Amino acid sequence: MQLMPPAARPACWALYAAFSYADDLIDSGEGTPEERGRRLQEWRDALEADLTSGTSEDPIRLALTDAVWHWGLDLRDLLGALDAVQRDDDRKGVATWQEWRERAHAQNLSWPEQLMRMLVRCGLPVPVRLRDLPGFTRFVEGLYLTDTLRDLVDDLDGEDLWIPAEVLDRFQVTPAELRSRQWTPAVQQLIAHLAGQAREWLENSRRALRDTLPLGPSIVLDTAVELFGAELDALVRAGSAVLHRQVRVPRHIEWRILGPARARAAVVWRLTLPPGRDTVTDTARTVAARRTDAASPTGAAAGDRLGGPEPLGSRIAEPPLPPRPHRDGVRPPTIAAAHLPQHVAIVMDGNGRWATGLGLPRDEGHRAGAMALRDVVQGALEIGLPHLTVYAFSTENWKRSPDEVSKLFAIMRAELLDGELLDHDVRLRWVGSPDGLPDDVADVLRGQEHATRNRAGLTLNICVNYGGRAELTQAGAALARAALAGEIDPARVSEQLFAAHLPHHALPDVDLLWRTSGEIRTSNFLPWHAHYAELHFTDQPWPEVDRRDLWEAIEAYTHRKRRKGAASVQASVPARNEGE
Ligand code: IPE
Ligand code: IPE
Ligand code: MG
């Protein structure tokens, strides 16, 4: 809780409260198991109704409802986790590790994924489907086994024992023997084995996940591994006491782990999260979401809004929200539509150098770059730009390390699935080739292209696996094929006909081409469409850019004289370009 970004903590507490409430109810020992099961079922039904209506009489349910609405949490998955807790009442322990694992996953995987959703909402593009990351289920198993050992004393008092029967058999320990709380050599070996197993799972998962998660979430993960490791140390040190009382990690050890981790997390969140989200927009987002979901007969719709395994594009806000204001309240310059460029193209360069300069890995630069693009898109909407094209991945970028490339695609996917552009009036178009691109990236690009096809505000062309020469070559090949087939006369190949054979022939000519980070080249970007573009180069790396830089570039453009080969500016070009 203390390691999460402050804005997300109340919702983390709400999740914790709801889960603890359900867990305590089942474990309470009050009444018969049937009565407890019925009470949990009633509570869960009431929660489902509250989540649909958006409010609640009960403080815990109200907190959870608020968290779900505010952060767009996956309601279906959360209710599924509660149902799994409830199923505990129908069974008496587990026979095999396989069963134990299924129970652990069903009850526990949803919660950490909700935290990731919050991070995405805070502006950090992180993978939400943690269960798909290699090592993550092991991590949850490590936590859960530690938890089972910590709660052993309660379980011995109650009816259920959650250590798999197969491992009891292996160590020749009977449940009755455990319940008698005798510290026999067999029991000692069993406990030592389980503690060792939990530690191994935690450590292995930490190694597997280290390179997959961005810095913030990996601090949370690392610290959890250390805290649970300390708990295992305490359990092992306690010896026979584990059968008689709950063992706690000494406070000073807890603080030795948590103190520096909190300081590190605070710095990392400050560096990697965009500054405080605008509360007005958040409210608007919630209102829009409620409006969309009101049409749905079940609470499941709130979960549907957020991508993940659901159909692509299901999170599209309808109607789209107005642009999110700049955090400092700055407004765009007033420029008449006739003076605006119709099409701005950007080489978003310098992510890697920005990150390296801060001692961060390159992918942190791409993450920060995604945030910069969010702001620039808001600025484009505010100023009324019709077309924005951004260079996100060139055909030359395959020369980078597979690690950087796969992280870049993961960031791109997360951003496309759950980024804020889905909330606004943005139509997404993919420019580039599917050749060699991972299917999941191509699918999400196509999916969001389709989902946003009716938007009319800003067309955002995203160049992924794009190369200018490849594009021209394709047009040449298409023309040659058509000529061979007798469909066109080679003598009549005009510029218009050539353009019509470009793979992305609907892309308008670029008026203004802007590159950040001090490089003065176009790097195979839009050679056909940008043939007469005004060029604009700035020094700051892309992650430091925000919408004001776009507005400055556009302002500067309005003062350019676009003669296009004529002796003076042509009549069709607006007067402002005459050099007011
Ligand atoms: C631009 O930043 C993003 C992509 C090319 C994907 P870079 O990654 O090129 O950053 P530098 O130029 O190495 O700093
Ligand atoms: C151009 O930047 C491509 C993108 C921004 C996606 P690069 O950083 O790859 O280009 P070079 O290597 O500096 O020419
Ligand atoms: Mg570069």
Coordinates of C-alpha atoms and ligand atoms in Angstrom, one line a residue:
M1 CA 0.0 0.0 0.0
Q2 CA 2.7 2.4 1.0
L3 CA 4.7 1.8 -2.1
M4 CA 1.9 2.6 -4.6
P5 CA 1.5 6.1 -6.0
P6 CA -0.4 8.2 -3.3
A7 CA -3.3 8.8 -5.6
A8 CA -4.0 5.1 -5.9
R9 CA -3.7 4.2 -2.2
P10 CA -7.3 4.8 -1.1
A11 CA -8.5 2.4 -3.8
C12 CA -5.8 -0.1 -2.7
W13 CA -7.2 0.1 0.8
A14 CA -10.7 -0.4 -0.6
L15 CA -9.7 -3.6 -2.4
Y16 CA -7.9 -4.8 0.7
A17 CA -10.9 -4.1 2.9
A18 CA -13.3 -5.9 0.6
F19 CA -11.1 -9.0 0.3
S20 CA -10.3 -9.1 4.1
Y21 CA -14.0 -8.7 4.8
A22 CA -14.9 -11.7 2.7
D23 CA -11.9 -13.8 4.0
D24 CA -12.7 -13.0 7.6
L25 CA -16.3 -13.8 7.2
I26 CA -15.5 -17.3 5.9
D27 CA -12.7 -17.8 8.5
S28 CA -14.7 -16.3 11.4
G29 CA -16.1 -19.6 12.7
E30 CA -19.3 -17.8 13.6
G31 CA -22.5 -19.9 12.9
T32 CA -22.5 -22.9 10.7
P33 CA -20.5 -23.0 7.4
E34 CA -23.8 -22.8 5.5
E35 CA -24.7 -19.6 7.4
R36 CA -21.4 -18.1 6.7
G37 CA -21.7 -19.0 3.1
R38 CA -25.1 -17.4 2.9
R39 CA -23.9 -14.2 4.5
L40 CA -21.0 -13.9 2.1
Q41 CA -23.4 -14.6 -0.9
E42 CA -25.7 -11.9 0.3
W43 CA -22.8 -9.5 0.7
R44 CA -21.5 -10.3 -2.7
D45 CA -25.0 -9.9 -4.3
A46 CA -25.4 -6.5 -2.6
L47 CA -21.9 -5.5 -3.9
E48 CA -22.9 -6.4 -7.4
A49 CA -26.0 -4.3 -7.1
D50 CA -24.0 -1.4 -5.6
L51 CA -21.5 -1.6 -8.4
T52 CA -24.2 -1.3 -11.0
S53 CA -25.9 1.7 -9.2
G54 CA -22.5 3.3 -8.4
T55 CA -23.2 3.8 -4.6
S56 CA -23.7 1.9 -1.4
E57 CA -25.0 2.1 2.1
D58 CA -22.2 -0.1 3.4
P59 CA -18.8 1.6 4.0
I60 CA -16.6 -1.1 2.6
R61 CA -18.8 -1.7 -0.4
L62 CA -19.0 2.1 -1.0
A63 CA -15.2 2.3 -0.9
L64 CA -14.9 -0.5 -3.4
T65 CA -17.7 0.8 -5.6
D66 CA -15.9 4.1 -5.7
A67 CA -12.6 2.5 -6.5
V68 CA -14.2 0.5 -9.4
W69 CA -15.8 3.5 -10.9
H70 CA -13.0 5.9 -10.4
W71 CA -10.2 3.6 -11.7
G72 CA -12.2 1.5 -14.1
L73 CA -11.3 -1.8 -12.3
D74 CA -12.3 -5.1 -13.7
L75 CA -15.4 -5.9 -11.8
R76 CA -16.1 -9.3 -13.3
D77 CA -12.7 -10.5 -12.3
L78 CA -13.0 -9.1 -8.8
L79 CA -16.3 -10.8 -8.2
G80 CA -14.8 -14.0 -9.6
A81 CA -12.1 -13.7 -6.9
L82 CA -14.7 -13.3 -4.2
D83 CA -16.7 -16.3 -5.5
A84 CA -13.5 -18.3 -5.2
V85 CA -13.2 -17.3 -1.6
Q86 CA -16.7 -18.4 -1.1
R87 CA -16.1 -21.8 -2.6
D88 CA -13.7 -22.5 0.3
D89 CA -16.8 -23.2 2.4
D90 CA -17.8 -26.2 0.3
R91 CA -14.5 -28.0 0.6
K92 CA -12.3 -29.4 3.3
G93 CA -8.7 -28.7 2.4
V94 CA -6.9 -29.7 -0.9
A95 CA -5.5 -33.0 -2.0
T96 CA -2.8 -32.0 -4.4
W97 CA -0.5 -29.1 -5.2
Q98 CA -2.4 -28.7 -8.5
E99 CA -5.6 -28.1 -6.5
W100 CA -3.8 -25.8 -4.1
R101 CA -2.5 -23.8 -7.1
E102 CA -5.9 -23.5 -8.7
R103 CA -7.4 -22.2 -5.5
A104 CA -4.5 -19.8 -5.0
H105 CA -4.9 -18.4 -8.5
A106 CA -8.6 -18.1 -8.4
Q107 CA -8.6 -16.2 -5.2
N108 CA -5.5 -14.0 -5.6
L109 CA -4.6 -13.2 -9.2
S110 CA -7.3 -10.5 -9.7
W111 CA -6.2 -8.2 -6.9
P112 CA -2.6 -7.4 -8.1
E113 CA -4.0 -6.9 -11.7
Q114 CA -6.3 -4.3 -10.4
L115 CA -3.3 -2.4 -9.0
M116 CA -1.8 -2.5 -12.5
R117 CA -5.0 -1.0 -13.9
M118 CA -4.6 1.8 -11.5
L119 CA -1.0 2.4 -12.6
V120 CA -2.2 2.6 -16.2
R121 CA -4.8 5.1 -15.1
C122 CA -2.1 7.1 -13.3
G123 CA -0.5 7.4 -16.7
L124 CA 2.1 4.5 -16.6
P125 CA 1.7 2.1 -19.4
V126 CA 2.2 -1.2 -17.6
P127 CA 1.1 -4.7 -18.5
V128 CA -2.3 -5.3 -16.9
R129 CA -2.6 -9.1 -17.5
L130 CA 0.0 -10.0 -14.9
R131 CA -1.0 -13.7 -15.1
D132 CA 0.4 -13.8 -18.6
L133 CA 3.8 -12.7 -17.5
P134 CA 6.2 -15.5 -17.0
G135 CA 6.9 -15.9 -13.3
F136 CA 3.9 -13.9 -12.0
T137 CA 1.8 -16.9 -10.9
R138 CA 4.8 -18.3 -9.1
F139 CA 5.1 -15.0 -7.2
V140 CA 1.4 -15.3 -6.1
E141 CA 2.0 -18.9 -5.1
G142 CA 5.0 -17.8 -3.0
L143 CA 3.0 -15.1 -1.3
Y144 CA 0.1 -17.5 -0.7
L145 CA 2.2 -20.3 0.7
T146 CA 3.8 -17.9 3.1
D147 CA 0.4 -16.8 4.0
T148 CA -0.7 -20.4 4.6
L149 CA 2.2 -20.9 7.0
R150 CA 1.4 -17.6 8.8
D151 CA -2.2 -18.6 9.2
L152 CA -1.4 -22.2 10.1
V153 CA -2.2 -21.7 13.8
D154 CA -5.7 -20.4 12.9
D155 CA -6.3 -23.2 10.5
L156 CA -5.3 -25.7 13.2
D157 CA -8.0 -24.2 15.4
G158 CA -10.6 -24.4 12.7
E159 CA -11.9 -27.1 10.5
D160 CA -9.8 -26.7 7.3
L161 CA -6.2 -27.3 6.6
W162 CA -4.9 -25.8 3.4
I163 CA -1.7 -27.7 3.1
P164 CA -2.0 -30.2 0.3
A165 CA -2.6 -33.7 1.5
E166 CA 0.0 -35.0 -0.9
V167 CA 2.8 -33.1 0.9
L168 CA 1.5 -34.2 4.3
D169 CA 1.7 -37.8 3.1
R170 CA 5.2 -37.2 1.7
F171 CA 6.4 -36.1 5.1
Q172 CA 4.2 -38.7 6.9
V173 CA 2.4 -36.1 8.9
T174 CA -1.3 -36.6 9.6
P175 CA -3.6 -33.6 10.1
A176 CA -4.4 -35.0 13.6
E177 CA -0.7 -34.9 14.4
L178 CA -0.4 -31.3 13.3
R179 CA -3.5 -30.4 15.3
S180 CA -2.0 -32.0 18.4
R181 CA 0.8 -29.3 17.9
Q182 CA 3.6 -31.7 18.6
W183 CA 6.9 -30.5 17.2
T184 CA 7.9 -33.9 16.0
P185 CA 10.9 -34.2 13.6
A186 CA 8.4 -35.0 10.7
V187 CA 6.5 -31.8 11.4
Q188 CA 9.7 -29.8 11.6
Q189 CA 10.8 -31.1 8.3
L190 CA 7.4 -30.4 6.8
I191 CA 7.5 -26.8 7.9
A192 CA 11.1 -26.3 6.8
H193 CA 10.2 -27.8 3.4
L194 CA 7.2 -25.5 2.9
A195 CA 9.1 -22.4 4.0
G196 CA 11.9 -23.3 1.6
Q197 CA 9.4 -23.9 -1.2
A198 CA 7.8 -20.5 -0.6
R199 CA 11.2 -18.8 -0.6
E200 CA 12.3 -20.5 -3.8
W201 CA 9.1 -19.5 -5.6
L202 CA 9.4 -15.9 -4.5
E203 CA 13.0 -15.7 -5.5
N204 CA 12.5 -17.4 -8.9
S205 CA 9.6 -15.2 -9.8
R206 CA 11.6 -12.1 -8.8
R207 CA 14.3 -13.1 -11.2
A208 CA 11.8 -13.9 -14.0
L209 CA 9.9 -10.7 -13.6
R210 CA 12.8 -8.3 -13.0
D211 CA 13.2 -7.3 -16.7
T212 CA 9.5 -7.4 -17.6
L213 CA 8.1 -4.7 -15.2
P214 CA 8.9 -1.0 -15.2
L215 CA 10.8 0.4 -12.3
G216 CA 7.8 1.4 -10.1
P217 CA 6.0 -1.9 -10.1
S218 CA 9.3 -3.8 -9.7
I219 CA 10.0 -1.9 -6.5
V220 CA 6.6 -3.0 -5.2
L221 CA 7.4 -6.6 -6.3
D222 CA 10.9 -6.6 -4.9
T223 CA 9.8 -5.2 -1.6
A224 CA 7.0 -7.7 -1.3
V225 CA 9.5 -10.5 -2.0
E226 CA 11.8 -9.1 0.8
L227 CA 9.0 -8.6 3.3
F228 CA 7.6 -12.1 2.7
G229 CA 11.2 -13.4 2.8
A230 CA 11.6 -11.8 6.2
E231 CA 8.3 -13.4 7.3
L232 CA 9.7 -16.8 6.3
D233 CA 12.9 -16.1 8.3
A234 CA 10.7 -15.3 11.3
L235 CA 8.6 -18.4 10.8
V236 CA 11.7 -20.6 10.6
R237 CA 13.3 -19.0 13.6
A238 CA 10.2 -19.3 15.6
G239 CA 10.4 -23.1 15.6
S240 CA 7.6 -24.9 17.4
A241 CA 6.0 -21.5 18.1
V242 CA 4.4 -21.5 14.6
L243 CA 2.0 -24.1 15.9
H244 CA 0.9 -22.0 18.8
R245 CA 0.8 -18.3 17.7
Q246 CA 1.0 -16.1 14.7
V247 CA 4.6 -15.2 14.0
R248 CA 5.3 -11.6 13.2
V249 CA 8.3 -10.0 11.5
P250 CA 9.9 -7.7 14.1
R251 CA 9.0 -4.0 13.4
H252 CA 12.6 -2.9 13.0
I253 CA 13.1 -5.4 10.2
E254 CA 9.9 -4.5 8.5
W255 CA 11.0 -0.8 8.5
R256 CA 14.5 -1.6 7.4
I257 CA 12.9 -3.1 4.2
L258 CA 10.1 -0.6 3.8
G259 CA 11.8 2.6 4.6
P260 CA 14.3 2.7 1.7
A261 CA 11.7 1.1 -0.6
R262 CA 9.3 3.9 0.1
A263 CA 11.9 6.5 -0.6
R264 CA 12.8 4.8 -3.9
A265 CA 9.2 4.3 -4.9
A266 CA 8.5 8.0 -4.2
V267 CA 11.3 9.1 -6.5
V268 CA 10.4 6.7 -9.2
W269 CA 6.7 7.6 -9.3
R270 CA 7.7 11.3 -9.4
L271 CA 9.9 10.6 -12.4
T272 CA 7.8 8.2 -14.3
L273 CA 4.2 9.3 -13.7
P274 CA 2.8 12.4 -15.4
P275 CA 2.0 15.1 -12.8
G276 CA -1.3 14.9 -10.9
R277 CA -4.3 14.1 -13.1
D278 CA -6.9 16.6 -13.5
T279 CA -9.8 15.9 -11.2
V280 CA -12.4 17.6 -13.5
T281 CA -11.4 15.2 -16.2
D282 CA -11.5 12.2 -13.9
T283 CA -15.0 13.2 -12.9
A284 CA -16.0 13.6 -16.5
R285 CA -14.5 10.2 -17.3
T286 CA -16.5 8.6 -14.5
V287 CA -19.7 10.3 -15.5
A288 CA -19.2 9.3 -19.1
A289 CA -18.5 5.7 -18.1
R290 CA -21.6 5.6 -15.9
R291 CA -23.6 6.9 -18.7
T292 CA -22.3 4.2 -21.0
D293 CA -22.7 1.4 -18.5
A294 CA -26.2 2.5 -17.4
A295 CA -27.5 0.8 -20.6
S296 CA -26.1 -2.5 -19.5
P297 CA -28.3 -4.8 -17.4
T298 CA -25.4 -6.2 -15.4
G299 CA -22.4 -4.8 -13.6
A300 CA -20.2 -6.6 -16.1
A301 CA -20.0 -3.6 -18.3
A302 CA -17.6 -1.7 -16.1
G303 CA -15.1 -4.5 -16.5
D304 CA -15.7 -4.6 -20.2
R305 CA -14.5 -1.0 -20.6
L306 CA -10.9 -1.9 -20.0
G307 CA -9.5 -4.0 -22.8
G308 CA -7.5 -7.0 -21.4
P309 CA -8.9 -10.2 -22.7
E310 CA -12.2 -8.6 -23.8
P311 CA -12.9 -7.6 -27.4
L312 CA -10.7 -4.8 -28.6
G313 CA -12.1 -1.3 -28.5
S314 CA -14.7 -2.1 -25.9
R315 CA -13.3 0.7 -23.8
I316 CA -14.1 3.5 -26.3
A317 CA -15.9 6.3 -24.4
E318 CA -19.2 7.2 -26.1
P319 CA -19.6 10.1 -26.5
P320 CA -16.0 11.1 -26.5
L321 CA -14.8 13.3 -23.7
P322 CA -13.5 16.9 -24.4
P323 CA -9.7 17.3 -24.4
R324 CA -8.1 17.1 -21.0
P325 CA -6.9 20.6 -20.1
H326 CA -3.2 21.2 -19.6
R327 CA -2.1 20.8 -15.9
D328 CA -1.0 24.4 -15.7
G329 CA -4.3 25.6 -17.3
V330 CA -2.5 26.9 -20.4
R331 CA -4.7 27.3 -23.4
P332 CA -3.8 27.0 -27.1
P333 CA -3.1 30.1 -29.2
T334 CA -6.0 31.2 -31.2
I335 CA -5.2 30.4 -34.9
A336 CA -7.9 30.5 -37.5
A337 CA -8.6 27.1 -39.0
A338 CA -7.5 28.5 -42.4
H339 CA -4.1 29.2 -41.1
L340 CA -3.6 25.9 -39.3
P341 CA -1.5 23.2 -40.9
Q342 CA -3.8 20.4 -42.0
H343 CA -1.2 17.7 -41.2
V344 CA 1.6 17.7 -38.7
A345 CA 4.0 14.7 -38.7
I346 CA 6.4 14.1 -35.8
V347 CA 9.6 12.1 -35.5
M348 CA 9.3 11.5 -31.7
D349 CA 13.1 11.1 -31.1
G350 CA 15.3 11.0 -28.0
N351 CA 13.5 8.6 -25.7
G352 CA 16.5 6.4 -25.2
R353 CA 18.9 9.3 -24.5
W354 CA 16.5 10.9 -22.1
A355 CA 16.3 7.7 -20.1
T356 CA 20.0 6.9 -20.2
G357 CA 20.8 10.5 -19.1
L358 CA 18.7 9.9 -15.9
G359 CA 20.3 6.5 -15.3
L360 CA 17.1 4.7 -16.3
P361 CA 16.8 1.8 -18.8
R362 CA 15.8 2.8 -22.3
D363 CA 12.3 1.4 -22.0
E364 CA 11.6 3.9 -19.3
G365 CA 12.2 6.5 -22.0
H366 CA 9.7 4.9 -24.3
R367 CA 7.2 4.8 -21.4
A368 CA 7.8 8.5 -20.7
G369 CA 7.5 9.1 -24.5
A370 CA 4.1 7.5 -24.5
M371 CA 3.0 10.0 -21.9
A372 CA 4.4 12.9 -23.9
L373 CA 2.4 11.7 -26.9
R374 CA -0.8 11.7 -24.7
D375 CA -0.3 15.4 -23.9
V376 CA 0.6 16.3 -27.5
V377 CA -2.6 14.5 -28.7
Q378 CA -4.6 16.6 -26.2
G379 CA -3.0 19.7 -27.6
A380 CA -3.8 18.7 -31.2
L381 CA -7.4 18.2 -30.2
E382 CA -7.5 21.6 -28.4
I383 CA -6.1 23.5 -31.3
G384 CA -8.3 21.7 -33.8
L385 CA -5.6 20.0 -35.9
P386 CA -7.2 17.6 -38.4
H387 CA -4.2 15.1 -38.9
L388 CA -1.3 14.2 -36.7
T389 CA 1.1 11.5 -37.8
V390 CA 3.7 10.1 -35.4
Y391 CA 6.7 7.9 -36.1
A392 CA 6.6 5.2 -33.4
F393 CA 8.6 2.4 -35.0
S394 CA 10.6 2.4 -38.2
T395 CA 11.6 -0.5 -40.4
E396 CA 15.2 0.4 -39.3
N397 CA 14.3 0.1 -35.6
W398 CA 14.5 -3.7 -35.9
K399 CA 18.2 -3.2 -35.6
R400 CA 17.7 -2.6 -31.9
S401 CA 18.0 -5.3 -29.2
P402 CA 15.1 -7.8 -29.2
D403 CA 14.7 -6.8 -25.5
E404 CA 14.2 -3.1 -26.4
V405 CA 11.9 -3.9 -29.3
S406 CA 9.7 -6.2 -27.3
K407 CA 9.4 -3.7 -24.5
L408 CA 8.6 -1.0 -26.9
F409 CA 5.8 -3.1 -28.4
A410 CA 4.5 -4.0 -24.9
I411 CA 4.3 -0.3 -24.1
M412 CA 2.6 0.5 -27.4
R413 CA 0.0 -2.3 -26.9
A414 CA -0.8 -1.2 -23.4
E415 CA -1.1 2.4 -24.5
L416 CA -3.4 1.5 -27.4
L417 CA -5.5 -0.8 -25.3
D418 CA -6.0 1.4 -22.4
G419 CA -4.5 4.8 -23.1
E420 CA -6.5 8.0 -22.8
L421 CA -6.9 8.5 -26.5
L422 CA -9.8 6.1 -26.4
D423 CA -11.6 8.6 -24.2
H424 CA -11.3 11.4 -26.7
D425 CA -12.4 12.2 -30.2
V426 CA -9.4 10.6 -31.9
R427 CA -9.6 8.3 -34.9
L428 CA -6.6 6.0 -35.0
R429 CA -5.0 4.9 -38.2
W430 CA -2.0 2.5 -38.5
V431 CA 0.5 3.3 -41.2
G432 CA 3.1 0.6 -41.8
S433 CA 3.6 -3.0 -42.6
P434 CA 2.4 -6.1 -40.7
D435 CA 5.5 -8.0 -42.0
G436 CA 7.5 -9.2 -39.1
L437 CA 5.3 -7.5 -36.6
P438 CA 4.1 -9.6 -33.7
D439 CA 0.5 -10.6 -34.2
D440 CA -0.7 -9.2 -31.0
V441 CA 0.6 -5.7 -32.0
A442 CA -0.9 -5.9 -35.4
D443 CA -4.2 -7.1 -33.9
V444 CA -4.4 -4.3 -31.5
L445 CA -3.6 -1.7 -34.1
R446 CA -6.2 -3.1 -36.4
G447 CA -8.7 -3.5 -33.6
Q448 CA -8.4 0.1 -32.4
E449 CA -8.4 1.4 -35.9
H450 CA -11.8 -0.3 -36.4
A451 CA -13.1 0.7 -33.0
T452 CA -12.3 4.4 -33.5
R453 CA -13.4 4.5 -37.2
N454 CA -16.4 6.8 -36.6
R455 CA -14.5 9.4 -34.6
A456 CA -14.3 12.7 -36.4
G457 CA -12.0 15.0 -34.3
L458 CA -8.4 14.2 -34.9
T459 CA -7.0 11.5 -37.2
L460 CA -3.9 10.1 -35.4
N461 CA -1.8 8.1 -37.8
I462 CA 0.6 6.0 -36.0
C463 CA 3.6 4.8 -38.0
V464 CA 4.5 1.3 -36.8
N465 CA 6.9 -0.8 -38.8
Y466 CA 7.0 2.0 -41.3
G467 CA 9.7 2.8 -43.8
G468 CA 9.4 5.4 -46.5
R469 CA 11.4 3.6 -49.2
A470 CA 9.4 0.4 -48.5
E471 CA 6.3 2.4 -49.1
L472 CA 7.5 3.8 -52.4
T473 CA 8.7 0.4 -53.5
Q474 CA 5.3 -1.1 -52.8
A475 CA 3.7 1.6 -54.9
G476 CA 6.1 0.9 -57.7
A477 CA 5.4 -2.8 -57.5
A478 CA 1.7 -2.3 -57.5
L479 CA 1.9 -0.1 -60.6
A480 CA 4.1 -2.6 -62.3
R481 CA 1.5 -5.4 -61.6
A482 CA -1.3 -3.2 -62.8
A483 CA 0.6 -2.4 -66.0
L484 CA 1.4 -6.1 -66.6
A485 CA -2.3 -6.9 -66.1
G486 CA -3.1 -4.3 -68.7
E487 CA -5.0 -2.2 -66.2
I488 CA -2.9 0.9 -66.7
D489 CA -0.8 2.4 -69.5
P490 CA 2.7 3.0 -68.2
A491 CA 2.8 6.2 -70.4
R492 CA 0.0 7.6 -68.2
V493 CA 1.5 7.1 -64.8
S494 CA 1.0 10.5 -63.2
E495 CA 1.8 11.7 -59.7
Q496 CA -1.8 11.2 -58.8
L497 CA -1.8 7.6 -60.1
F498 CA 1.4 6.9 -58.3
A499 CA 0.0 8.3 -55.0
A500 CA -3.2 6.2 -55.5
H501 CA -1.0 3.0 -55.5
L502 CA 0.8 3.9 -52.2
P503 CA -0.3 1.5 -49.5
H504 CA -1.6 4.5 -47.4
H505 CA -2.9 6.6 -50.2
A506 CA -5.5 8.3 -48.0
L507 CA -2.8 10.1 -46.0
P508 CA -2.8 13.8 -46.8
D509 CA 0.4 15.7 -47.6
V510 CA 2.4 16.8 -44.6
D511 CA 2.5 20.5 -44.0
L512 CA 4.8 20.5 -41.0
L513 CA 7.4 17.9 -40.1
W514 CA 8.8 18.2 -36.6
R515 CA 11.7 16.2 -35.1
T516 CA 12.8 16.4 -31.5
S517 CA 16.1 15.7 -29.8
G518 CA 18.5 17.7 -32.0
E519 CA 18.8 15.3 -35.0
I520 CA 18.5 17.1 -38.3
R521 CA 17.3 14.3 -40.6
T522 CA 14.1 12.6 -41.5
S523 CA 15.1 8.9 -41.1
N524 CA 13.0 7.4 -43.9
F525 CA 9.8 9.1 -42.7
L526 CA 7.1 9.9 -45.2
P527 CA 9.2 10.8 -48.2
W528 CA 6.2 11.0 -50.5
H529 CA 3.8 12.9 -48.3
A530 CA 6.3 15.3 -46.7
H531 CA 7.9 16.3 -50.0
Y532 CA 7.0 20.0 -49.4
A533 CA 6.6 20.0 -45.7
E534 CA 8.0 22.8 -43.6
L535 CA 10.7 21.4 -41.4
H536 CA 11.0 22.1 -37.7
F537 CA 13.7 20.8 -35.4
T538 CA 13.9 21.2 -31.7
D539 CA 16.5 20.1 -29.2
Q540 CA 14.6 18.7 -26.2
P541 CA 14.2 14.9 -26.1
W542 CA 10.7 13.6 -26.9
P543 CA 9.8 12.7 -23.2
E544 CA 10.2 16.3 -22.2
V545 CA 7.8 17.6 -24.9
D546 CA 4.3 18.6 -24.1
R547 CA 1.4 20.2 -26.0
R548 CA 2.9 23.7 -25.7
D549 CA 5.8 22.6 -28.0
L550 CA 3.3 21.4 -30.6
W551 CA 1.5 24.8 -30.4
E552 CA 4.9 26.6 -30.7
A553 CA 5.7 24.5 -33.8
I554 CA 2.3 25.4 -35.3
E555 CA 2.7 29.1 -34.5
A556 CA 6.1 29.1 -36.2
Y557 CA 4.6 27.4 -39.2
T558 CA 2.0 30.1 -39.6
H559 CA 4.8 32.5 -40.2
R560 CA 6.5 30.5 -42.9
K561 CA 6.1 31.6 -46.5
R562 CA 5.0 28.6 -48.5
R563 CA 5.8 29.5 -52.1
K564 CA 6.0 26.0 -53.4
G565 CA 8.1 27.0 -56.3
A566 CA 6.2 30.1 -57.2
A567 CA 7.8 33.6 -57.2
S568 CA 5.3 34.7 -54.5
V569 CA 2.9 33.0 -52.2
Q570 CA 0.0 31.5 -54.2
A571 CA -3.5 32.9 -53.7
S572 CA -4.7 29.6 -52.2
V573 CA -2.3 29.9 -49.3
P574 CA -3.8 31.9 -46.4
A575 CA -2.6 35.5 -46.0
R576 CA -1.0 34.8 -42.6
N577 CA 1.7 32.8 -44.5
E578 CA 2.6 36.0 -46.4
G579 CA 4.7 36.8 -43.3
E580 CA 2.4 38.9 -41.0
Ligands
IPE1 C1 12.6 7.5 -30.3 O1 13.5 7.5 -29.4 C2 11.7 6.3 -30.2 C3 11.9 5.2 -31.2 C4 12.8 5.2 -32.2 C5 11.1 4.0 -31.1 P1 14.9 6.7 -29.5 O2 14.7 5.4 -28.9 O3 15.4 6.7 -30.9 O4 15.8 7.6 -28.6 P2 17.3 7.9 -28.9 O5 17.4 8.6 -30.2 O6 18.1 6.6 -28.8 O7 17.7 8.8 -27.7
IPE2 C1 13.4 7.6 -36.1 O1 14.2 7.6 -35.0 C2 12.3 6.5 -35.8 C3 11.3 6.8 -34.8 C4 11.3 7.9 -34.1 C5 10.4 5.8 -34.5 P1 15.5 6.8 -34.9 O2 16.1 7.2 -33.6 O3 15.3 5.4 -35.1 O4 16.3 7.4 -36.1 P2 17.9 7.5 -36.3 O5 18.5 6.2 -36.0 O6 18.3 8.6 -35.4 O7 18.0 7.9 -37.7
MG3 MG 16.6 8.0 -32.0

